[in-house]
Amino acid sequence: MAHPSSDLRGRRLKELASEVKKLRGWAASDESVAERLTDALNELTAQRLLAHQYGTALEDAQDALTRANRLVTNHGAVGPFTPIDDGVRFFTATTHLAATQAGAGSPALGGQMAQALRGWVGLLPHVDLTPYVGARTAVWLLLAQGRSAWAAGDLGLANAFADAAAARAREGGLADTEDAPALVDALRFAADARWAAGITADALALTREAVSAATRVAQPVLDAPGRVAEAWAGRVLSPLADARRDLADRLLASGSFADAVAERRALAAWAGSLVGRLGAPAQDAQARTLADLAHDLREVDSTGALEAAGQAATLAADLAVHEAHVGDHLDAQFVAVTTLARVLLHRGERDDAAEALASLFDRFTSLRSPAGHEAALAWAVLTRADVEQAAGHQVQAEHSLREFHAMVASLRAADPWASALGEVAAGDYVRARARGVQLRSAHPTPSWSNLSDSDALALSTRSPLSVPAPEAPVVEITETVVVPDPEPVVEPEPVPDPEPVVQPEPVITPEPVVTPEPAIEPDPVVEPAPVVEPEPVQEPEPVQEPEPVIEPEPQPELVAEPEPEPIPAPQPEPEPVQEPAPAASGVDDLETARTAVQTARASGNRRDVLAAVQSLVDALRPLVAFDPQAWGRELVAALEDLGDAKFKAGDWWGSRAPKKEAKQLAKELGL
């Protein structure tokens, strides 16, 4: 598979959305575009499924199914006269809706839709639709059924569907196509199903295969020479980082502690090296990985654990300060700070742990307690209860524990996978939910049988069709089903009707929509590199400026001829008097910084306040170096304000450094 240098899927999504909008306008007055519109809707939904945009895909998936059903019913009841291309459209649209529902958190609804489709296919005994269905569509149908079985508590059946999905994805050669994300999804689901069932060796093998497949998908982003759009980076980086996180988890649980820690360290270093080009997605992965590393090291290396947890909390706080939409990285901050508090508690630093959690809850409250973070919040509440109990505050600890258990009960009631897992420990359950990982089931390992070729939608082992031509099945049906009326079936001549229908062109019509990709190659967008080139051009200019400054220096040497006079001794004293010139410019910068702080505080924006106070500290440092007594007191106050600003942003760990510096400076100045 060629590695594109731009976000082809992002462009394709925009093109398809535009095409659908245009065709919807035409379809109101021209029925001939119905097939093109249905195909475009199916392809748009497919691209969104590949990008894991389940919520966005739901409405168009429902519309596609409605229109596909209308095309099928135009030919009468489903049966011998249903054209193959309309049948494939209906099969694809139904599968997309089932996969969208399962991916959006309603696996039971997705399973019902998939089961209804299986029943619908039974109405077409004269033709086998599987050879006409693409590999990605077959994989999505199997995954929808597997997730539904898991939600129903049947891990054995879920594993059977997971095996079929992974086999169909491999058989379809998805690894070398643009549909490779479907292979990654199939492998990760199969690995999760094996892990939940307690089959460690298979889970590790499938996880490693998923890491390899996800790496190939992410390679275009990893190989891009310049900065990559965060939307594209996040879409391909997240599955890879998650797969590597799962690999480390499973190595640790299988007893390979050294290998697990090595994988964590490698993942953190790798994600950190990508932050400059990939931005927030890489930084988010680095923060979460360091938090996991700190959790693993608590028992064996408390100092290393504290260092990793502190770095994770700092990265997460920086993400929170610079996030495009408030709360985008709140889960990462919850995981990092809660892990930091647990490490501090394990080291016996209860007060620091309580202070770290206080900064986290303060940020959560300041955002008006947004929904969607229930598991991370529950884990933080449990940690707070442990800190309160360690500090001897029994009443507060009992209150926090009651709050925690109420939250866990609510989470389990809404969790579609809870019945298959059984009664796992509440603390392990909420931490796994907060991190987005699957746990082992508390039930015994189930057994299962492989699906039949028909149920598995397999091609390589499927027996060939008895009559490959689409016309022949119609004749067979007329002879078998309607024995008394063979002639009426021949009169309308259904044989010629399917022939134009056999053209799979309508099914592949979305391809012209995809073809414009090379025409819109925004490769020049990657050309911010020339913008960086002017900077070295400016560097020689300041180097040349000191040269004219050096020229007047020989002149005083000529004036210095009357050396016998000892009076020039006071002349070096005026030189420090000339140094206030830079101090004067520093005062101007200080006034600007003071004004910025006042403006930021008036706006109430924590990000602006933090940046403004940091600028004030930077402006005061050179002035204090010049005259500590004149400016030292203001720098101490600014450092304390900087610590408070970091604390309010949720960066308790980062707030410690400026506060310590303020105390040290105040001590030195005698304030």
XYZ file of C-alpha atoms in Angstrom:
671
model
C 0.000 0.000 0.000
C 1.452 3.341 -1.031
C 1.972 5.844 1.742
C 0.203 9.130 0.997
C 1.754 12.354 2.240
C -1.613 13.964 2.967
C -4.840 13.026 4.715
C -6.632 11.233 1.886
C -9.407 9.942 4.124
C -10.119 13.398 5.451
C -10.405 14.764 1.919
C -12.533 11.837 0.838
C -14.933 12.409 3.705
C -15.345 16.048 2.663
C -15.849 15.110 -0.989
C -18.390 12.429 -0.186
C -20.309 14.708 2.176
C -20.451 17.328 -0.593
C -21.544 14.726 -3.147
C -24.307 13.438 -0.869
C -25.584 16.953 -0.283
C -25.710 17.595 -4.030
C -27.410 14.298 -4.848
C -30.006 14.799 -2.135
C -30.996 18.025 -3.840
C -31.331 16.271 -7.194
C -33.182 13.255 -5.777
C -36.129 15.449 -4.797
C -37.008 15.917 -8.475
C -35.111 13.160 -10.295
C -35.627 9.521 -9.282
C -32.828 8.366 -11.568
C -30.199 9.491 -9.046
C -31.586 7.247 -6.288
C -28.980 4.546 -6.878
C -26.096 7.028 -7.002
C -27.287 8.685 -3.804
C -27.614 5.365 -1.967
C -24.136 4.296 -3.071
C -22.663 7.644 -2.035
C -24.343 7.390 1.386
C -22.996 3.859 1.827
C -19.469 4.951 0.951
C -19.647 8.009 3.207
C -20.773 5.824 6.120
C -18.003 3.330 5.367
C -15.334 6.035 5.483
C -16.712 7.276 8.792
C -16.650 3.755 10.205
C -13.017 3.419 9.167
C -12.352 6.693 11.003
C -14.395 5.535 14.071
C -16.801 8.467 13.671
C -19.780 6.445 14.878
C -21.902 9.299 16.165
C -21.532 11.283 12.947
C -22.267 8.228 10.800
C -25.560 7.261 12.441
C -27.930 9.627 10.620
C -26.522 8.949 7.141
C -26.449 5.196 7.820
C -30.169 5.250 8.611
C -30.892 7.313 5.491
C -28.878 4.904 3.333
C -30.848 1.920 4.654
C -34.183 3.650 4.008
C -33.229 4.439 0.416
C -31.751 0.971 -0.192
C -34.967 -0.623 1.046
C -36.969 1.590 -1.315
C -34.847 0.435 -4.267
C -35.397 -3.215 -3.328
C -39.169 -2.878 -2.951
C -39.445 -1.195 -6.350
C -39.136 -4.689 -7.818
C -41.868 -6.190 -5.640
C -41.488 -8.633 -2.773
C -37.988 -9.805 -1.921
C -37.294 -12.989 -3.800
C -36.342 -14.264 -7.247
C -36.850 -10.892 -8.952
C -34.727 -8.876 -6.522
C -31.731 -7.573 -8.516
C -28.344 -8.523 -7.135
C -27.011 -4.972 -7.088
C -30.016 -3.726 -5.083
C -29.600 -6.685 -2.741
C -25.940 -5.795 -2.198
C -26.883 -2.169 -1.536
C -29.411 -3.246 1.082
C -26.943 -5.711 2.655
C -24.249 -3.014 2.849
C -26.537 -0.327 4.270
C -27.927 -2.665 6.936
C -24.440 -3.779 7.932
C -23.267 -0.177 8.206
C -26.152 0.714 10.506
C -25.505 -2.354 12.692
C -21.784 -1.532 12.931
C -22.543 2.116 13.705
C -24.936 1.205 16.512
C -22.486 -1.290 18.009
C -19.598 1.163 17.790
C -21.662 3.976 19.304
C -22.262 1.977 22.473
C -25.468 0.082 21.631
C -24.206 -3.411 20.746
C -27.587 -5.008 21.464
C -29.292 -2.843 18.827
C -26.479 -3.551 16.392
C -26.865 -7.279 16.975
C -30.609 -7.109 16.360
C -30.016 -5.288 13.092
C -27.399 -7.849 12.033
C -29.701 -10.752 12.902
C -32.529 -9.176 10.912
C -30.194 -8.914 7.931
C -29.337 -12.614 8.202
C -33.030 -13.386 8.071
C -33.508 -11.102 5.067
C -30.723 -12.883 3.169
C -32.672 -16.116 3.681
C -35.371 -14.682 1.403
C -32.909 -14.903 -1.504
C -32.251 -18.650 -1.758
C -31.509 -18.359 -5.467
C -28.342 -16.289 -5.058
C -25.394 -16.134 -2.661
C -24.648 -12.476 -1.934
C -21.381 -13.142 -0.093
C -19.115 -13.084 -3.199
C -20.586 -9.678 -4.075
C -20.031 -8.221 -0.593
C -16.714 -6.509 0.131
C -14.365 -7.797 2.814
C -14.741 -4.716 5.002
C -18.551 -5.035 4.948
C -18.349 -8.694 5.946
C -15.916 -7.850 8.763
C -18.210 -5.136 10.130
C -21.216 -7.466 10.149
C -19.268 -10.133 12.034
C -17.949 -7.570 14.516
C -21.463 -6.246 15.151
C -22.661 -9.760 15.903
C -19.610 -10.465 18.078
C -20.125 -7.316 20.146
C -23.788 -8.167 20.521
C -22.928 -11.667 21.789
C -20.448 -10.162 24.264
C -23.071 -7.699 25.526
C -25.439 -10.632 26.022
C -22.843 -12.312 28.236
C -21.863 -15.040 25.740
C -18.066 -14.734 25.520
C -17.806 -18.039 23.656
C -19.997 -16.869 20.778
C -18.233 -13.493 20.837
C -14.913 -15.275 20.322
C -16.366 -17.312 17.464
C -17.481 -14.155 15.635
C -14.168 -12.466 16.471
C -12.270 -15.356 14.877
C -14.443 -15.153 11.765
C -13.973 -11.375 11.507
C -10.182 -11.611 11.796
C -10.058 -14.468 9.273
C -12.272 -12.601 6.786
C -10.133 -9.464 7.126
C -6.937 -11.423 6.472
C -8.553 -13.355 3.626
C -9.704 -10.106 2.019
C -6.171 -8.707 2.014
C -7.193 -5.589 3.936
C -3.689 -5.083 5.322
C -2.500 -3.686 1.980
C -5.509 -1.483 1.249
C -7.033 1.738 2.514
C -9.516 -0.419 4.446
C -6.727 -1.644 6.774
C -8.330 0.038 9.839
C -11.066 -2.622 9.613
C -8.360 -5.286 9.995
C -6.983 -3.459 13.055
C -10.472 -3.350 14.584
C -10.997 -7.064 13.947
C -7.644 -8.038 15.462
C -8.093 -5.831 18.522
C -11.601 -7.174 19.129
C -10.343 -10.751 18.790
C -7.498 -10.002 21.231
C -9.924 -8.425 23.721
C -12.284 -11.394 23.432
C -9.450 -13.859 24.069
C -8.204 -11.788 27.003
C -11.652 -11.550 28.573
C -12.016 -15.312 28.151
C -8.730 -15.848 30.009
C -6.707 -17.237 27.083
C -3.482 -15.273 27.577
C -1.263 -16.749 24.856
C -3.813 -16.144 22.089
C -4.519 -12.639 23.408
C -0.820 -11.732 23.315
C -0.369 -13.119 19.791
C -3.415 -11.264 18.456
C -2.380 -8.053 20.229
C 1.064 -8.187 18.623
C -0.578 -8.730 15.235
C -2.843 -5.735 15.915
C 0.193 -3.585 16.798
C 1.838 -4.566 13.519
C -1.307 -3.788 11.492
C -1.858 -0.463 13.280
C 1.770 0.501 12.639
C 1.283 -0.010 8.900
C -1.839 2.148 9.002
C 0.001 4.912 10.875
C 3.139 4.778 8.724
C 2.141 7.661 6.405
C 1.767 9.930 9.427
C 4.967 8.672 11.049
C 6.914 9.207 7.818
C 5.501 12.669 7.074
C 8.386 15.171 6.984
C 6.524 18.140 8.480
C 3.808 18.862 11.002
C 0.638 16.792 10.528
C -2.930 17.925 11.157
C -4.020 16.770 14.613
C -7.272 15.282 13.257
C -5.325 12.962 10.955
C -2.690 12.203 13.573
C -5.274 11.375 16.230
C -7.216 9.100 13.897
C -4.246 6.826 13.177
C -2.136 7.296 16.308
C -4.813 6.418 18.869
C -5.382 2.783 17.717
C -1.638 2.170 17.616
C -0.994 3.665 21.069
C -3.963 1.739 22.486
C -2.752 -1.544 20.981
C 0.723 -1.052 22.455
C -0.815 -0.142 25.822
C -2.833 -3.392 25.719
C 0.322 -5.328 24.873
C 2.115 -3.911 27.932
C -0.901 -4.639 30.147
C -1.053 -8.245 29.007
C 2.687 -8.771 29.349
C 2.459 -7.492 32.918
C -0.527 -9.698 33.779
C 1.208 -12.734 32.290
C 4.211 -12.255 34.602
C 6.620 -10.525 32.196
C 7.194 -7.436 34.356
C 10.483 -6.418 32.726
C 9.040 -6.731 29.218
C 5.960 -4.738 30.211
C 8.003 -1.902 31.724
C 10.295 -1.880 28.681
C 7.269 -1.591 26.393
C 5.874 1.287 28.495
C 9.188 3.153 28.411
C 9.564 2.618 24.675
C 6.009 3.805 24.023
C 6.468 6.921 26.184
C 9.750 7.816 24.470
C 8.261 7.164 21.033
C 5.183 9.304 21.709
C 7.339 12.060 23.181
C 9.489 12.158 20.049
C 6.358 12.771 17.959
C 4.878 15.639 19.991
C 6.624 18.279 17.893
C 5.044 17.032 14.655
C 1.803 15.411 15.791
C 0.851 17.707 18.668
C -1.857 16.853 21.199
C -2.538 13.206 20.146
C 1.101 12.254 20.753
C 1.274 14.235 24.012
C -1.926 12.603 25.240
C -0.493 9.143 24.516
C 2.758 10.062 26.294
C 0.938 11.339 29.400
C -1.240 8.236 29.688
C 1.709 5.895 29.136
C 3.800 7.608 31.817
C 0.860 7.332 34.225
C 0.634 3.594 33.488
C 4.398 3.262 33.993
C 4.171 5.029 37.360
C 1.378 2.693 38.433
C 3.482 -0.335 37.484
C 6.580 0.956 39.323
C 4.876 1.892 42.616
C 5.858 -1.278 44.448
C 9.399 -1.678 43.107
C 10.708 1.853 42.464
C 8.797 4.601 44.252
C 11.242 7.302 43.130
C 10.952 6.300 39.474
C 7.191 6.043 39.876
C 7.018 9.575 41.338
C 9.130 10.968 38.515
C 6.959 9.311 35.848
C 3.706 10.337 37.544
C 4.873 13.929 37.963
C 5.841 14.156 34.294
C 2.491 12.648 33.285
C 0.597 15.188 35.409
C 2.599 18.068 33.918
C 1.927 16.891 30.351
C -1.770 16.417 31.059
C -2.032 19.886 32.610
C -0.326 21.403 29.577
C -2.847 19.619 27.357
C -5.680 21.028 29.445
C -4.337 24.559 29.208
C -3.970 24.450 25.435
C -6.935 22.259 24.456
C -9.048 23.536 21.569
C -12.321 22.682 23.320
C -12.555 22.845 27.095
C -12.546 19.350 28.578
C -11.096 17.554 25.532
C -8.264 16.051 27.593
C -9.959 15.898 30.976
C -9.812 12.086 31.076
C -6.039 12.129 30.533
C -5.704 14.649 33.357
C -7.867 12.500 35.637
C -5.745 9.409 34.968
C -2.422 11.236 35.387
C -3.269 13.161 38.581
C -5.064 10.217 40.203
C -2.020 8.033 39.548
C 0.224 10.746 40.985
C -1.917 10.872 44.137
C -1.699 7.084 44.515
C 2.086 7.170 44.139
C 2.345 9.935 46.751
C 0.055 7.990 49.100
C 2.187 4.880 48.677
C 5.254 6.978 49.637
C 3.469 8.205 52.786
C 3.010 11.783 51.505
C -0.691 12.005 52.366
C -0.950 15.790 52.433
C 0.595 16.128 48.987
C -1.718 13.421 47.654
C -4.752 15.231 49.065
C -3.570 18.514 47.555
C -3.087 16.920 44.128
C -6.616 15.483 44.199
C -7.993 18.839 45.385
C -6.573 20.536 42.278
C -8.177 17.859 40.101
C -11.634 18.151 41.661
C -11.340 21.942 41.552
C -10.799 21.827 37.782
C -13.658 19.371 37.304
C -16.000 21.613 39.285
C -14.856 24.709 37.413
C -15.931 23.009 34.168
C -19.395 22.461 35.718
C -18.885 18.711 36.127
C -19.163 17.695 32.443
C -20.682 14.296 31.627
C -18.749 11.463 30.039
C -16.033 11.119 32.687
C -17.877 8.963 35.206
C -15.315 6.143 35.364
C -12.315 8.473 35.759
C -14.183 10.465 38.396
C -15.080 7.281 40.306
C -11.432 6.203 40.386
C -10.433 9.642 41.711
C -13.133 9.441 44.401
C -11.850 6.005 45.492
C -8.324 7.406 45.702
C -9.591 10.318 47.794
C -11.267 7.845 50.159
C -7.959 5.973 50.561
C -6.110 9.229 51.268
C -8.720 10.304 53.835
C -8.601 6.925 55.538
C -4.795 7.016 55.698
C -4.993 10.478 57.258
C -7.425 9.224 59.920
C -10.454 11.122 58.618
C -12.889 8.223 58.955
C -16.111 10.193 58.475
C -14.936 11.779 55.239
C -13.536 8.444 54.047
C -16.849 6.663 54.615
C -18.710 9.407 52.757
C -16.313 9.123 49.797
C -16.675 5.326 49.763
C -20.468 5.553 49.676
C -20.211 7.996 46.788
C -17.786 5.656 45.016
C -19.975 2.550 45.328
C -23.014 4.469 44.065
C -21.009 5.554 41.012
C -19.798 1.988 40.379
C -23.351 0.644 40.513
C -24.425 3.245 37.966
C -21.486 2.399 35.707
C -22.172 -1.334 35.808
C -25.859 -0.800 35.024
C -24.992 1.175 31.892
C -22.060 -1.025 30.794
C -23.001 -3.425 27.957
C -19.994 -5.646 28.748
C -20.606 -5.920 32.504
C -22.603 -9.169 32.397
C -19.813 -10.981 30.553
C -17.146 -9.798 33.001
C -18.927 -10.770 36.198
C -18.146 -9.367 39.647
C -14.619 -8.061 39.152
C -13.145 -5.869 41.899
C -14.674 -2.390 41.903
C -11.308 -0.594 41.957
C -9.938 -2.617 39.034
C -13.199 -2.117 37.161
C -13.244 1.698 37.355
C -9.533 2.022 36.569
C -9.941 -0.183 33.497
C -12.981 1.827 32.376
C -11.106 5.101 32.922
C -8.204 3.825 30.793
C -10.454 2.267 28.140
C -9.150 -1.299 28.458
C -10.842 -4.687 28.720
C -10.631 -6.799 31.865
C -10.539 -10.549 32.280
C -13.897 -12.111 32.987
C -14.528 -13.508 36.447
C -16.348 -16.450 34.804
C -14.582 -19.676 33.732
C -13.064 -19.805 30.258
C -15.866 -20.629 27.788
C -15.741 -23.057 24.887
C -17.002 -22.455 21.371
C -17.063 -23.901 17.870
C -16.039 -22.254 14.641
C -18.822 -20.707 12.602
C -19.937 -22.378 9.401
C -18.680 -20.936 6.110
C -22.069 -19.384 5.513
C -22.271 -17.714 8.943
C -18.619 -16.649 8.765
C -19.134 -15.074 5.303
C -15.943 -16.859 4.222
C -14.828 -17.064 0.605
C -11.713 -19.250 0.448
C -13.409 -22.315 1.954
C -16.867 -21.643 0.565
C -18.201 -24.145 -1.962
C -18.707 -22.525 -5.383
C -22.151 -21.468 -6.544
C -24.008 -24.180 -8.414
C -24.981 -21.689 -11.117
C -22.729 -18.611 -11.171
C -24.836 -16.658 -13.674
C -27.487 -14.420 -12.072
C -30.087 -15.445 -14.662
C -29.996 -19.146 -13.865
C -31.192 -18.912 -10.268
C -34.398 -17.266 -11.449
C -35.138 -20.211 -13.709
C -34.352 -22.634 -10.898
C -36.722 -20.850 -8.551
C -39.548 -20.884 -11.081
C -39.154 -24.615 -11.535
C -38.920 -25.446 -7.859
C -41.171 -23.013 -6.054
C -44.007 -22.289 -8.485
C -44.559 -25.634 -10.170
C -48.101 -24.946 -11.497
C -47.176 -21.570 -13.037
C -43.882 -21.901 -14.926
C -45.123 -19.943 -17.962
C -46.004 -16.614 -16.315
C -42.507 -16.524 -14.956
C -41.075 -16.788 -18.487
C -43.453 -14.163 -19.989
C -42.123 -11.165 -18.111
C -38.703 -12.579 -18.996
C -36.944 -11.961 -15.733
C -33.813 -13.294 -17.421
C -33.082 -10.122 -19.411
C -34.068 -7.884 -16.466
C -31.284 -9.012 -14.174
C -28.699 -8.609 -16.970
C -28.597 -4.818 -16.811
C -28.888 -5.136 -13.057
C -25.868 -7.442 -12.975
C -23.742 -4.432 -13.806
C -22.031 -3.791 -10.514
C -21.422 -0.238 -11.652
C -24.093 1.262 -9.413
C -22.519 -0.477 -6.449
C -19.116 0.885 -7.369
C -20.444 4.301 -8.312
C -18.874 5.897 -5.200
C -15.481 5.247 -6.825
C -15.778 8.235 -9.169
C -16.406 10.261 -6.062
C -13.180 8.896 -4.642
C -11.186 9.415 -7.859
C -10.728 13.165 -7.335
C -8.174 12.356 -4.637
C -5.099 12.863 -6.807
C -6.629 16.005 -8.293
C -6.713 17.761 -4.927
C -3.315 16.732 -3.709
C -2.637 19.343 -1.073
C 0.974 18.220 -0.870
C 1.987 21.885 -0.995
C 0.283 22.228 2.381
C 3.253 20.386 3.846
C 5.449 23.243 2.632
C 5.674 25.245 5.838
C 9.356 24.243 5.719
C 10.258 27.215 3.447
C 8.610 29.465 6.027
C 11.181 28.335 8.570
C 14.076 29.062 6.202
C 13.922 32.878 6.538
C 14.916 32.560 10.222
C 18.551 31.620 9.524
C 18.647 34.539 7.058
C 17.879 36.898 9.951
C 20.551 35.350 12.169
C 23.558 36.888 10.363
C 21.976 40.373 10.588
C 22.401 40.728 14.382
C 25.909 39.297 13.966
C 26.777 42.213 11.672
C 25.247 44.821 14.019
C 27.904 44.523 16.747
C 30.600 45.235 14.154
C 29.741 48.957 13.873
C 29.518 49.023 17.679
C 33.092 47.782 17.894
C 34.310 50.509 15.558
C 33.997 53.412 18.087
C 36.019 51.402 20.634
C 39.397 52.174 19.041
C 38.549 55.909 19.262
C 38.634 55.974 23.084
C 41.997 54.216 22.805
C 43.323 57.318 20.967
C 41.814 59.526 23.641
C 43.390 57.335 26.293
C 46.857 58.681 25.371
C 46.957 60.970 28.438
C 47.460 57.864 30.636
C 49.531 59.706 33.235
C 46.358 61.277 34.593
C 44.976 59.021 37.365
C 41.684 60.918 37.344
C 40.095 58.647 34.688
C 39.769 56.051 37.441
C 36.143 57.097 38.140
C 35.338 56.545 34.433
C 34.597 52.835 34.941
C 31.962 53.879 37.482
C 29.765 55.642 34.926
C 29.716 52.378 32.920
C 27.387 50.668 35.419
C 25.355 53.850 35.303
C 24.829 53.172 31.587
C 23.467 49.693 32.396
C 20.078 51.022 33.463
C 19.384 51.367 29.744
C 18.523 47.661 29.415
C 16.781 47.903 32.760
C 14.649 50.674 31.333
C 13.631 48.453 28.432
C 12.961 45.711 30.982
C 10.674 48.085 32.847
C 8.735 48.659 29.637
C 8.333 44.888 29.223
C 7.283 44.705 32.868
C 4.551 47.280 32.375
C 3.283 45.350 29.361
C 3.265 42.120 31.383
C 1.434 43.786 34.285
C -1.238 45.080 31.930
C -1.587 41.619 30.354
C -2.110 40.053 33.798
C -4.830 42.556 34.678
C -6.572 41.981 31.331
C -6.384 38.188 31.678
C -7.776 38.265 35.207
C -10.621 40.486 34.079
C -11.492 37.987 31.322
C -11.520 35.066 33.789
C -9.815 32.740 31.288
C -7.425 30.467 33.206
C -5.313 29.782 30.157
C -4.777 33.524 29.578
C -4.079 34.147 33.272
C -1.465 31.386 33.347
C 0.262 32.684 30.210
C 0.178 36.296 31.439
C 1.583 35.480 34.891
C 4.325 33.401 33.272
C 5.210 36.419 31.094
C 5.300 38.636 34.209
C 7.718 36.246 35.913
C 9.913 36.181 32.802
C 9.946 40.000 32.705
C 10.870 40.299 36.400
C 13.754 37.806 36.436
C 16.359 40.048 34.658
C 15.302 43.029 36.770
C 15.798 41.060 39.975
C 19.213 39.958 38.746
C 20.072 43.655 38.290
C 18.556 44.955 41.553
C 17.168 42.244 43.887
C 16.033 44.681 46.562
C 14.000 46.811 44.155
C 12.245 44.019 42.282
C 12.582 40.929 44.463
C 9.343 41.350 46.405
C 7.278 41.616 43.187
C 8.956 38.530 41.711
C 8.125 36.550 44.866
C 4.472 37.570 44.541
C 4.471 36.752 40.800
C 5.946 33.296 41.433
C 3.272 32.586 44.031
C 0.619 33.744 41.542
C 2.154 31.451 38.912
C 1.935 28.510 41.301
C -1.704 29.316 42.045
C -2.495 29.627 38.330
C -0.948 26.238 37.626
C -2.810 24.727 40.559
C -6.145 26.089 39.305
C -5.365 24.666 35.865
C -5.081 21.230 37.492
C -1.270 21.140 37.359
C -0.606 20.563 41.044
C 2.756 18.989 40.295
C 3.837 21.939 38.151
C 2.647 24.438 40.773
C 5.204 23.191 43.293
C 8.278 24.535 41.463
C 7.323 28.257 41.345
C 6.082 28.152 44.946
C 9.353 26.621 46.155
C 11.299 29.191 44.158
C 9.242 31.979 45.735
C 9.983 30.715 49.252
C 13.689 30.387 48.502
C 13.903 33.873 46.997
C 11.991 35.412 49.913
C 14.390 33.731 52.325
C 17.420 35.043 50.449
C 16.052 38.599 50.388
C 14.910 38.508 53.984
C 11.287 39.174 53.078
